Tab-separated table of N, CA, C and O and ligand atoms in Angstrom:
chain	number	residue	atom	x	y	z
A	1	UNK	N	-60.756	3.410	36.069
A	1	UNK	CA	-60.923	4.692	35.300
A	1	UNK	C	-61.049	3.723	33.732
A	1	UNK	O	-62.455	3.647	33.294
A	2	UNK	N	-60.600	2.631	33.574
A	2	UNK	CA	-61.107	1.733	32.448
A	2	UNK	C	-62.017	0.615	33.110
A	2	UNK	O	-63.104	0.274	32.028
A	3	UNK	N	-62.355	0.535	33.993
A	3	UNK	CA	-63.328	-0.372	34.556
A	3	UNK	C	-63.801	0.766	34.998
A	3	UNK	O	-64.179	1.456	36.137
A	4	UNK	N	-64.886	0.175	34.749
A	4	UNK	CA	-66.266	0.803	35.317
A	4	UNK	C	-66.867	0.544	36.394
A	4	UNK	O	-67.682	-0.456	36.478
A	5	UNK	N	-66.629	0.991	37.627
A	5	UNK	CA	-66.369	0.112	38.514
A	5	UNK	C	-67.921	0.714	39.286
A	5	UNK	O	-68.674	-0.024	40.069
A	6	UNK	N	-68.422	1.689	39.428
A	6	UNK	CA	-69.513	2.325	39.626
A	6	UNK	C	-70.959	2.394	38.510
A	6	UNK	O	-71.710	3.198	38.928
A	7	UNK	N	-70.833	1.783	37.271
A	7	UNK	CA	-71.616	2.115	36.344
A	7	UNK	C	-73.161	1.812	36.461
A	7	UNK	O	-73.637	1.464	35.767
A	8	UNK	N	-72.946	0.798	37.939
A	8	UNK	CA	-74.204	-0.121	37.655
A	8	UNK	C	-74.352	-1.773	36.889
A	8	UNK	O	-74.973	-2.821	36.732
A	9	UNK	N	-73.153	-1.545	35.753
A	9	UNK	CA	-72.953	-2.753	35.000
A	9	UNK	C	-71.605	-2.977	35.005
A	9	UNK	O	-71.005	-2.319	35.602
A	10	UNK	N	-71.405	-3.902	34.686
A	10	UNK	CA	-69.933	-4.457	35.207
A	10	UNK	C	-69.486	-4.527	36.727
A	10	UNK	O	-68.049	-4.937	36.540
A	11	UNK	N	-70.177	-4.744	37.096
A	11	UNK	CA	-70.238	-4.936	39.025
A	11	UNK	C	-70.089	-5.795	38.894
A	11	UNK	O	-71.163	-6.359	38.987
A	12	UNK	N	-68.992	-6.357	39.831
A	12	UNK	CA	-69.099	-7.836	40.755
A	12	UNK	C	-69.011	-7.648	41.670
A	12	UNK	O	-68.512	-7.419	42.891
A	13	UNK	N	-70.266	-8.939	42.415
A	13	UNK	CA	-70.702	-8.449	43.726
A	13	UNK	C	-70.039	-9.863	44.612
A	13	UNK	O	-69.855	-10.805	43.936
A	14	UNK	N	-70.028	-9.517	45.646
A	14	UNK	CA	-69.052	-11.068	46.576
A	14	UNK	C	-69.789	-10.876	47.727
A	14	UNK	O	-70.243	-9.787	47.857
A	15	UNK	N	-70.540	-11.821	48.142
A	15	UNK	CA	-70.971	-12.176	49.498
A	15	UNK	C	-69.784	-12.129	50.428
A	15	UNK	O	-68.211	-12.206	50.337
A	16	UNK	N	-69.748	-11.730	52.065
A	16	UNK	CA	-69.082	-11.648	52.779
A	16	UNK	C	-68.643	-13.151	52.668
A	16	UNK	O	-67.468	-12.667	53.218
A	17	UNK	N	-69.047	-13.986	52.793
A	17	UNK	CA	-68.650	-15.003	53.156
A	17	UNK	C	-67.731	-15.144	51.801
A	17	UNK	O	-66.359	-15.955	52.214
A	18	UNK	N	-67.376	-14.857	51.154
A	18	UNK	CA	-66.675	-15.369	49.782
A	18	UNK	C	-65.203	-14.273	50.181
A	18	UNK	O	-64.493	-15.071	50.403
A	19	UNK	N	-65.746	-13.301	50.798
A	19	UNK	CA	-64.099	-12.399	51.181
A	19	UNK	C	-63.967	-12.804	52.183
A	19	UNK	O	-62.609	-12.870	52.126
A	20	UNK	N	-64.417	-13.305	52.697
A	20	UNK	CA	-64.168	-13.633	54.384
A	20	UNK	C	-63.126	-14.898	54.161
A	20	UNK	O	-61.781	-15.368	55.231
A	21	UNK	N	-63.146	-15.882	52.849
A	21	UNK	CA	-61.901	-16.684	52.602
A	21	UNK	C	-61.020	-16.224	52.228
A	21	UNK	O	-59.786	-16.870	52.412
A	22	UNK	N	-60.505	-14.903	51.857
A	22	UNK	CA	-59.527	-14.301	50.947
A	22	UNK	C	-58.864	-13.833	52.459
A	22	UNK	O	-58.641	-12.601	52.520
A	23	UNK	N	-58.596	-14.427	53.565
A	23	UNK	CA	-57.775	-14.367	54.841
A	23	UNK	C	-56.292	-14.699	54.738
A	23	UNK	O	-56.043	-14.462	55.932
A	24	UNK	N	-55.975	-15.004	53.607
A	24	UNK	CA	-54.391	-15.405	53.878
A	24	UNK	C	-53.169	-15.136	52.943
A	24	UNK	O	-53.427	-14.004	52.371
A	25	UNK	N	-51.677	-15.229	52.919
A	25	UNK	CA	-51.239	-14.244	52.383
A	25	UNK	C	-50.924	-14.863	50.978
A	25	UNK	O	-50.736	-13.861	50.313
A	26	UNK	N	-51.763	-16.131	50.571
A	26	UNK	CA	-51.862	-16.849	49.069
A	26	UNK	C	-52.678	-15.366	48.171
A	26	UNK	O	-52.786	-15.128	47.267
A	27	UNK	N	-54.133	-14.878	49.381
A	27	UNK	CA	-54.775	-14.586	49.041
A	27	UNK	C	-55.665	-12.992	50.034
A	27	UNK	O	-56.025	-13.918	51.004
A	28	UNK	N	-55.364	-12.124	49.390
A	28	UNK	CA	-55.784	-11.331	50.761
A	28	UNK	C	-56.654	-9.772	50.048
A	28	UNK	O	-56.144	-9.613	49.510
A	29	UNK	N	-58.265	-10.199	50.288
A	29	UNK	CA	-59.034	-9.247	50.737
A	29	UNK	C	-59.432	-8.691	51.060
A	29	UNK	O	-59.506	-9.152	52.692
A	30	UNK	N	-59.852	-6.806	51.059
A	30	UNK	CA	-60.648	-6.198	52.581
A	30	UNK	C	-61.376	-5.280	52.255
A	30	UNK	O	-61.585	-5.353	50.422
A	31	UNK	N	-62.077	-5.193	52.942
A	31	UNK	CA	-62.839	-4.513	51.856
A	31	UNK	C	-63.422	-2.823	52.717
A	31	UNK	O	-62.850	-3.042	54.334
A	32	UNK	N	-63.284	-1.922	51.812
A	32	UNK	CA	-63.231	-0.442	52.569
A	32	UNK	C	-64.521	0.237	51.729
A	32	UNK	O	-64.473	-0.182	50.396
A	33	UNK	N	-65.517	0.399	52.924
A	33	UNK	CA	-66.891	1.789	51.883
A	33	UNK	C	-67.287	-0.001	50.836
A	33	UNK	O	-67.961	0.823	49.813
A	34	UNK	N	-67.639	-0.838	51.936
A	34	UNK	CA	-68.706	-1.364	50.523
A	34	UNK	C	-67.887	-2.478	49.455
A	34	UNK	O	-69.071	-2.586	48.617
A	35	UNK	N	-66.539	-1.731	48.876
A	35	UNK	CA	-66.112	-1.880	48.097
A	35	UNK	C	-65.007	-3.543	47.967
A	35	UNK	O	-64.794	-3.004	49.211
A	36	UNK	N	-65.244	-4.314	47.317
A	36	UNK	CA	-63.834	-5.293	47.609
A	36	UNK	C	-62.203	-5.199	46.516
A	36	UNK	O	-62.376	-4.838	45.762
A	37	UNK	N	-61.116	-5.011	47.643
A	37	UNK	CA	-59.808	-4.572	47.268
A	37	UNK	C	-59.210	-6.597	47.325
A	37	UNK	O	-59.633	-6.944	48.778
A	38	UNK	N	-59.034	-6.268	46.130
A	38	UNK	CA	-57.581	-7.330	46.301
A	38	UNK	C	-56.197	-6.954	46.311
A	38	UNK	O	-55.816	-6.431	45.773
A	39	UNK	N	-56.046	-7.186	47.440
A	39	UNK	CA	-54.571	-6.487	48.041
A	39	UNK	C	-53.357	-7.157	47.783
A	39	UNK	O	-52.258	-7.032	48.922
A	40	UNK	N	-53.388	-8.481	47.150
A	40	UNK	CA	-52.690	-9.685	47.479
A	40	UNK	C	-51.166	-9.131	47.328
A	40	UNK	O	-50.450	-9.457	48.117
A	41	UNK	N	-51.422	-8.419	46.146
A	41	UNK	CA	-50.007	-8.350	45.399
A	41	UNK	C	-49.288	-6.689	45.712
A	41	UNK	O	-48.352	-6.465	45.614
A	42	UNK	N	-50.292	-6.405	47.062
A	42	UNK	CA	-49.872	-4.770	47.329
A	42	UNK	C	-49.142	-5.134	48.493
A	42	UNK	O	-48.763	-4.243	49.479
A	43	UNK	N	-49.381	-6.081	49.386
A	43	UNK	CA	-49.096	-6.614	50.423
A	43	UNK	C	-47.439	-5.577	51.109
A	43	UNK	O	-47.240	-4.877	51.915
A	44	UNK	N	-46.672	-6.414	50.196
A	44	UNK	CA	-45.118	-5.739	50.525
A	44	UNK	C	-44.884	-4.419	49.977
A	44	UNK	O	-44.277	-3.844	50.489
A	45	UNK	N	-46.205	-3.567	49.337
A	45	UNK	CA	-45.451	-2.486	48.698
A	45	UNK	C	-46.923	-1.072	49.617
A	45	UNK	O	-46.118	-0.101	49.581
A	46	UNK	N	-47.337	-1.737	50.589
A	46	UNK	CA	-48.031	-1.046	50.884
A	46	UNK	C	-47.576	-0.422	51.994
A	46	UNK	O	-46.352	-0.837	53.033
A	47	UNK	N	-47.032	1.040	52.264
A	47	UNK	CA	-46.266	1.900	52.854
A	47	UNK	C	-46.733	1.773	54.401
A	47	UNK	O	-45.862	1.765	55.565
A	48	UNK	N	-47.235	1.487	54.784
A	48	UNK	CA	-47.916	1.075	56.689
A	48	UNK	C	-48.207	0.059	56.651
A	48	UNK	O	-48.147	-0.335	57.587
A	49	UNK	N	-47.015	-1.233	55.506
A	49	UNK	CA	-46.823	-2.480	56.165
A	49	UNK	C	-47.500	-3.433	56.229
A	49	UNK	O	-49.251	-3.147	55.514
A	50	UNK	N	-47.516	-4.778	55.750
A	50	UNK	CA	-48.165	-5.616	55.643
A	50	UNK	C	-49.380	-6.264	56.495
A	50	UNK	O	-50.088	-6.810	56.587
A	51	UNK	N	-48.375	-6.007	57.372
A	51	UNK	CA	-48.954	-6.846	58.540
A	51	UNK	C	-50.484	-5.718	58.976
A	51	UNK	O	-51.714	-6.653	59.482
A	52	UNK	N	-50.805	-4.280	59.046
A	52	UNK	CA	-52.365	-3.957	59.016
A	52	UNK	C	-52.859	-4.558	58.164
A	52	UNK	O	-54.419	-4.486	58.217
A	53	UNK	N	-52.481	-4.794	56.816
A	53	UNK	CA	-53.691	-5.577	56.014
A	53	UNK	C	-54.187	-6.703	56.189
A	53	UNK	O	-55.031	-7.044	55.696
A	54	UNK	N	-53.264	-7.715	56.773
A	54	UNK	CA	-53.054	-9.194	57.214
A	54	UNK	C	-54.387	-8.977	57.882
A	54	UNK	O	-55.272	-9.699	58.033
A	55	UNK	N	-54.026	-7.756	59.125
A	55	UNK	CA	-54.957	-8.151	60.074
A	55	UNK	C	-56.345	-7.628	59.809
A	55	UNK	O	-57.663	-8.103	60.388
A	56	UNK	N	-56.625	-7.039	58.862
A	56	UNK	CA	-58.031	-6.702	57.934
A	56	UNK	C	-58.211	-7.711	56.820
A	56	UNK	O	-59.552	-7.878	56.709
A	57	UNK	N	-57.499	-8.411	56.684
A	57	UNK	CA	-58.056	-9.587	55.467
A	57	UNK	C	-59.074	-10.144	56.110
A	57	UNK	O	-59.387	-10.837	56.875
A	58	UNK	N	-59.555	-10.317	54.930
A	58	UNK	CA	-60.904	-11.004	54.824
A	58	UNK	C	-62.019	-10.494	55.397
A	58	UNK	O	-63.129	-10.677	55.662
A	59	UNK	N	-62.117	-8.774	56.045
A	59	UNK	CA	-63.054	-8.590	56.548
A	59	UNK	C	-63.373	-7.018	56.307
A	59	UNK	O	-62.714	-6.502	55.343
A	60	UNK	N	-63.689	-6.089	56.873
A	60	UNK	CA	-63.772	-4.975	56.904
A	60	UNK	C	-62.850	-4.278	57.368
A	60	UNK	O	-62.794	-3.944	59.027
A	61	UNK	N	-62.081	-3.729	56.347
A	61	UNK	CA	-61.239	-2.337	56.941
A	61	UNK	C	-61.518	-1.105	57.157
A	61	UNK	O	-60.460	0.135	56.906
A	62	UNK	N	-62.588	-0.598	56.627
A	62	UNK	CA	-63.248	0.752	55.924
A	62	UNK	C	-62.403	1.319	57.723
A	62	UNK	O	-62.122	2.775	57.380
A	63	UNK	N	-62.651	1.729	58.375
A	63	UNK	CA	-62.775	2.425	59.861
A	63	UNK	C	-61.302	2.442	59.934
A	63	UNK	O	-60.775	3.271	60.420
A	64	UNK	N	-60.297	1.581	59.705
A	64	UNK	CA	-59.178	1.373	59.571
A	64	UNK	C	-58.405	2.557	58.649
A	64	UNK	O	-57.697	2.953	58.953
A	65	UNK	N	-59.129	2.071	57.662
A	65	UNK	CA	-58.609	3.006	56.806
A	65	UNK	C	-58.816	4.392	56.560
A	65	UNK	O	-58.189	4.897	56.411
A	66	UNK	N	-59.917	5.016	57.097
A	66	UNK	CA	-60.347	5.988	57.286
A	66	UNK	C	-59.308	6.919	58.316
A	66	UNK	O	-58.855	7.871	58.504
A	67	UNK	N	-58.971	5.785	59.674
A	67	UNK	CA	-58.411	6.235	60.709
A	67	UNK	C	-56.935	6.528	60.482
A	67	UNK	O	-56.760	7.890	60.928
A	68	UNK	N	-56.454	6.297	59.464
A	68	UNK	CA	-55.002	6.320	59.053
A	68	UNK	C	-55.219	8.273	57.950
A	68	UNK	O	-54.118	8.836	58.159
A	69	UNK	N	-56.240	8.684	57.979
A	69	UNK	CA	-56.082	9.249	57.325
A	69	UNK	C	-55.642	9.323	55.453
A	69	UNK	O	-54.901	9.944	55.423
A	70	UNK	N	-55.041	8.478	54.923
A	70	UNK	CA	-54.907	7.657	53.508
A	70	UNK	C	-55.081	9.250	52.748
A	70	UNK	O	-56.178	9.913	52.443
A	71	UNK	N	-54.264	9.432	52.092
A	71	UNK	CA	-54.281	10.692	50.975
A	71	UNK	C	-54.665	10.213	50.103
A	71	UNK	O	-55.413	9.148	49.344
A	72	UNK	N	-54.974	11.271	48.997
A	72	UNK	CA	-55.926	11.190	47.828
A	72	UNK	C	-54.658	10.082	47.039
A	72	UNK	O	-55.776	9.873	46.593
A	73	UNK	N	-53.718	9.887	46.936
A	73	UNK	CA	-52.687	9.301	46.273
A	73	UNK	C	-52.972	7.624	46.681
A	73	UNK	O	-53.099	6.997	46.060
A	74	UNK	N	-53.231	7.776	47.757
A	74	UNK	CA	-53.580	6.199	48.365
A	74	UNK	C	-54.977	5.875	47.748
A	74	UNK	O	-55.062	4.994	47.706
A	75	UNK	N	-55.494	6.649	47.939
A	75	UNK	CA	-57.116	6.695	47.691
A	75	UNK	C	-57.356	5.977	46.118
A	75	UNK	O	-57.934	4.849	45.522
A	76	UNK	N	-56.459	6.588	45.493
A	76	UNK	CA	-56.248	6.484	43.781
A	76	UNK	C	-56.072	4.935	43.363
A	76	UNK	O	-55.986	3.940	43.018
A	77	UNK	N	-54.660	4.771	44.576
A	77	UNK	CA	-53.870	3.387	44.178
A	77	UNK	C	-54.785	2.173	44.789
A	77	UNK	O	-55.038	1.163	43.876
A	78	UNK	N	-55.821	2.826	45.840
A	78	UNK	CA	-56.533	1.828	46.229
A	78	UNK	C	-57.813	1.258	44.965
A	78	UNK	O	-58.033	0.159	44.597
A	79	UNK	N	-58.369	2.193	44.266
A	79	UNK	CA	-59.241	1.914	43.167
A	79	UNK	C	-58.175	0.736	42.052
A	79	UNK	O	-59.056	0.342	40.974
A	80	UNK	N	-57.168	0.386	41.999
A	80	UNK	CA	-56.540	-0.274	41.143
A	80	UNK	C	-56.394	-1.575	41.518
A	80	UNK	O	-56.641	-2.761	40.825
A	81	UNK	N	-56.871	-1.569	42.882
A	81	UNK	CA	-57.083	-3.175	43.647
A	81	UNK	C	-58.555	-3.312	43.695
A	81	UNK	O	-58.781	-4.574	44.419
A	82	UNK	N	-59.547	-2.793	42.854
A	82	UNK	CA	-60.536	-2.629	43.258
A	82	UNK	C	-61.227	-3.714	42.397
A	82	UNK	O	-60.801	-4.162	41.153
A	83	UNK	N	-62.074	-4.722	42.809
A	83	UNK	CA	-62.332	-6.291	42.021
A	83	UNK	C	-63.767	-5.955	42.315
A	83	UNK	O	-64.257	-6.768	41.562
A	84	UNK	N	-64.598	-5.616	43.032
A	84	UNK	CA	-65.640	-5.909	43.048
A	84	UNK	C	-66.292	-4.393	44.318
A	84	UNK	O	-65.491	-4.104	44.801
A	85	UNK	N	-67.830	-4.977	44.695
A	85	UNK	CA	-68.662	-4.829	45.807
A	85	UNK	C	-69.191	-5.818	46.586
A	85	UNK	O	-69.268	-6.587	46.003
A	86	UNK	N	-69.278	-5.197	47.611
A	86	UNK	CA	-70.216	-5.998	48.540
A	86	UNK	C	-71.159	-6.375	48.096
A	86	UNK	O	-72.202	-5.554	47.826
A	87	UNK	N	-71.457	-7.496	48.284
A	87	UNK	CA	-73.542	-8.174	48.016
A	87	UNK	C	-73.822	-6.933	48.561
A	87	UNK	O	-73.866	-7.133	49.986
A	88	UNK	N	-75.304	-6.231	48.192
A	88	UNK	CA	-75.922	-5.136	48.677
A	88	UNK	C	-76.504	-6.206	50.225
A	88	UNK	O	-76.372	-5.600	50.920
A	89	UNK	N	-77.058	-7.719	50.231
A	89	UNK	CA	-77.184	-7.881	51.106
A	89	UNK	C	-76.354	-8.024	52.675
A	89	UNK	O	-76.802	-8.428	53.228
A	90	UNK	N	-75.060	-8.100	52.022
A	90	UNK	CA	-74.045	-8.358	53.234
A	90	UNK	C	-73.989	-7.070	53.926
A	90	UNK	O	-73.555	-7.093	54.781
A	91	UNK	N	-74.337	-6.102	53.451
A	91	UNK	CA	-73.535	-4.641	53.573
A	91	UNK	C	-74.122	-3.988	54.840
A	91	UNK	O	-73.594	-3.820	55.871
A	92	UNK	N	-74.908	-4.345	55.463
A	92	UNK	CA	-76.244	-4.005	56.348
A	92	UNK	C	-75.713	-4.741	58.232
A	92	UNK	O	-74.949	-4.021	58.401
A	93	UNK	N	-74.204	-5.438	57.456
A	93	UNK	CA	-73.364	-6.526	58.362
A	93	UNK	C	-72.347	-5.264	59.066
A	93	UNK	O	-71.711	-5.482	59.944
A	94	UNK	N	-71.862	-4.752	58.112
A	94	UNK	CA	-71.226	-3.631	58.252
A	94	UNK	C	-71.788	-2.184	58.748
A	94	UNK	O	-71.157	-1.233	59.456
A	95	UNK	N	-72.875	-1.828	58.450
A	95	UNK	CA	-73.631	-0.544	58.614
A	95	UNK	C	-73.710	-0.320	59.843
A	95	UNK	O	-74.574	-0.855	60.482
A	96	UNK	N	-72.873	0.616	60.496
A	96	UNK	CA	-73.243	0.601	61.721
A	96	UNK	C	-74.371	1.804	61.800
A	96	UNK	O	-73.724	3.213	62.091
A	97	UNK	N	-74.928	1.510	62.493
A	97	UNK	CA	-76.331	2.966	62.768
A	97	UNK	C	-76.078	3.716	63.484
A	97	UNK	O	-75.215	3.567	64.153
A	98	UNK	N	-76.281	5.172	63.031
A	98	UNK	CA	-75.613	6.185	64.094
A	98	UNK	C	-76.380	6.004	65.448
A	98	UNK	O	-76.910	6.842	65.268
A	99	UNK	N	-75.859	5.390	66.185
A	99	UNK	CA	-76.651	5.583	67.199
A	99	UNK	C	-75.907	6.408	68.273
A	99	UNK	O	-74.875	6.013	69.586
A	100	UNK	N	-76.139	7.326	68.406
A	100	UNK	CA	-75.561	8.252	68.994
A	100	UNK	C	-76.176	9.066	70.406
A	100	UNK	O	-76.534	9.593	70.689
A	101	UNK	N	-76.335	7.293	71.218
A	101	UNK	CA	-76.937	7.558	72.340
A	101	UNK	C	-76.250	8.084	73.327
A	101	UNK	O	-75.383	9.356	73.529
A	102	UNK	N	-76.410	7.403	75.056
A	102	UNK	CA	-74.980	7.609	75.470
A	102	UNK	C	-73.610	7.823	75.641
A	102	UNK	O	-73.110	7.959	73.954
A	103	UNK	N	-72.408	8.538	76.145
A	103	UNK	CA	-71.259	8.476	75.862
A	103	UNK	C	-70.924	7.321	75.746
A	103	UNK	O	-71.171	6.064	76.526
A	104	UNK	N	-70.588	7.041	74.347
A	104	UNK	CA	-69.987	5.915	73.895
A	104	UNK	C	-68.397	5.825	73.783
A	104	UNK	O	-68.239	6.357	75.002
A	105	UNK	N	-67.786	4.785	73.680
A	105	UNK	CA	-66.227	5.171	74.028
A	105	UNK	C	-65.723	6.642	72.998
A	105	UNK	O	-66.230	7.158	71.959
A	106	UNK	N	-65.131	7.470	73.892
A	106	UNK	CA	-64.242	8.414	73.840
A	106	UNK	C	-63.518	8.302	72.708
A	106	UNK	O	-62.531	7.100	72.201
A	107	UNK	N	-63.542	8.748	71.650
A	107	UNK	CA	-62.501	8.760	70.407
A	107	UNK	C	-61.071	8.919	70.889
A	107	UNK	O	-60.623	9.580	71.729
A	108	UNK	N	-59.813	7.901	70.370
A	108	UNK	CA	-58.888	8.310	71.432
A	108	UNK	C	-57.804	8.149	70.123
A	108	UNK	O	-58.349	7.673	69.193
B	1	HEM	C1	-56.110	-0.760	48.829
B	1	HEM	C2	-56.114	-0.102	50.611
B	1	HEM	C3	-54.786	0.918	50.837
B	1	HEM	C4	-53.828	1.261	50.152
B	1	HEM	C5	-53.658	1.279	48.681
B	1	HEM	C6	-53.265	2.330	50.595
B	1	HEM	C7	-52.009	2.895	50.737
B	1	HEM	C8	-51.162	3.652	51.387
B	1	HEM	C9	-50.061	4.407	50.934
B	1	HEM	C10	-49.925	5.103	50.041
B	1	HEM	C11	-49.606	5.052	52.044
B	1	HEM	C12	-48.738	6.386	52.341
B	1	HEM	C13	-49.480	7.515	53.189
B	1	HEM	C14	-50.419	7.975	52.091
B	1	HEM	O1	-50.374	8.062	51.119
B	1	HEM	O2	-51.512	7.988	52.866
B	1	HEM	C15	-50.721	4.382	53.489
B	1	HEM	C16	-49.979	4.386	54.814
B	1	HEM	C17	-50.328	3.992	55.620
B	1	HEM	N1	-51.314	2.542	55.616
B	1	HEM	FE1	-52.301	1.929	53.973
B	1	HEM	N2	-53.409	1.697	52.192
B	1	HEM	C18	-54.652	0.841	52.272
B	1	HEM	C19	-54.787	0.131	53.235
B	1	HEM	C20	-54.398	0.838	54.910
B	1	HEM	C21	-55.478	-0.232	55.408
B	1	HEM	C22	-56.929	-1.283	55.481
B	1	HEM	C23	-54.978	0.020	57.090
B	1	HEM	C24	-54.921	-0.375	57.949
B	1	HEM	C25	-55.364	-1.605	59.067
B	1	HEM	C26	-53.764	0.904	56.106
B	1	HEM	C27	-52.666	1.385	57.265
B	1	HEM	C28	-51.600	2.436	57.247
B	1	HEM	C29	-50.809	3.145	57.541
B	1	HEM	C30	-50.711	2.669	59.259
B	1	HEM	C31	-50.179	3.527	57.230
B	1	HEM	C32	-49.155	5.327	57.666
B	1	HEM	C33	-47.613	4.540	57.583
B	1	HEM	C34	-47.286	5.242	58.226
B	1	HEM	O3	-47.591	6.560	57.957
B	1	HEM	O4	-45.526	5.095	58.529
B	1	HEM	N3	-53.295	1.047	55.107
B	1	HEM	N4	-51.374	3.723	52.977
């Protein structure tokens, strides 16, 4: 809101390696849709529990985040923990190309 997160300016980019280091309770960062969130202070308040966040710490939590079907409220809440974005060069590492080939694992 007062933070211009997608303006193209004022966006801080983090390398994947930097994010990966923030995987402790001292500092917990997660990636959702190529955005980097510092949820350190949120751990205890997360309605879904701190453990699930810890499990994703330092890595990409997009899938788990979406799987839960977080509310609009939750998404707005997330934006208050936004600290930057994943460096464009590191995004490919997460983008899973839509290979809808043979029967992959069925959704369960
Ligand atoms: C910044 C990131 C996140 C925020 C702000 C957030 C916020 C919330 C909020 C507000 C709820 C309550 C239900 C709702 O409003 O949808 C919730 C529930 C939940 N969250 Fe998150 N969440 C985040 C990330 C995650 C991640 C990465 C996971 C999984 C690894 C996760 C797992 C869950 C689960 C399992 C629940 C359901 C708890 C229940 O219904 O008992 N959340 N979250």
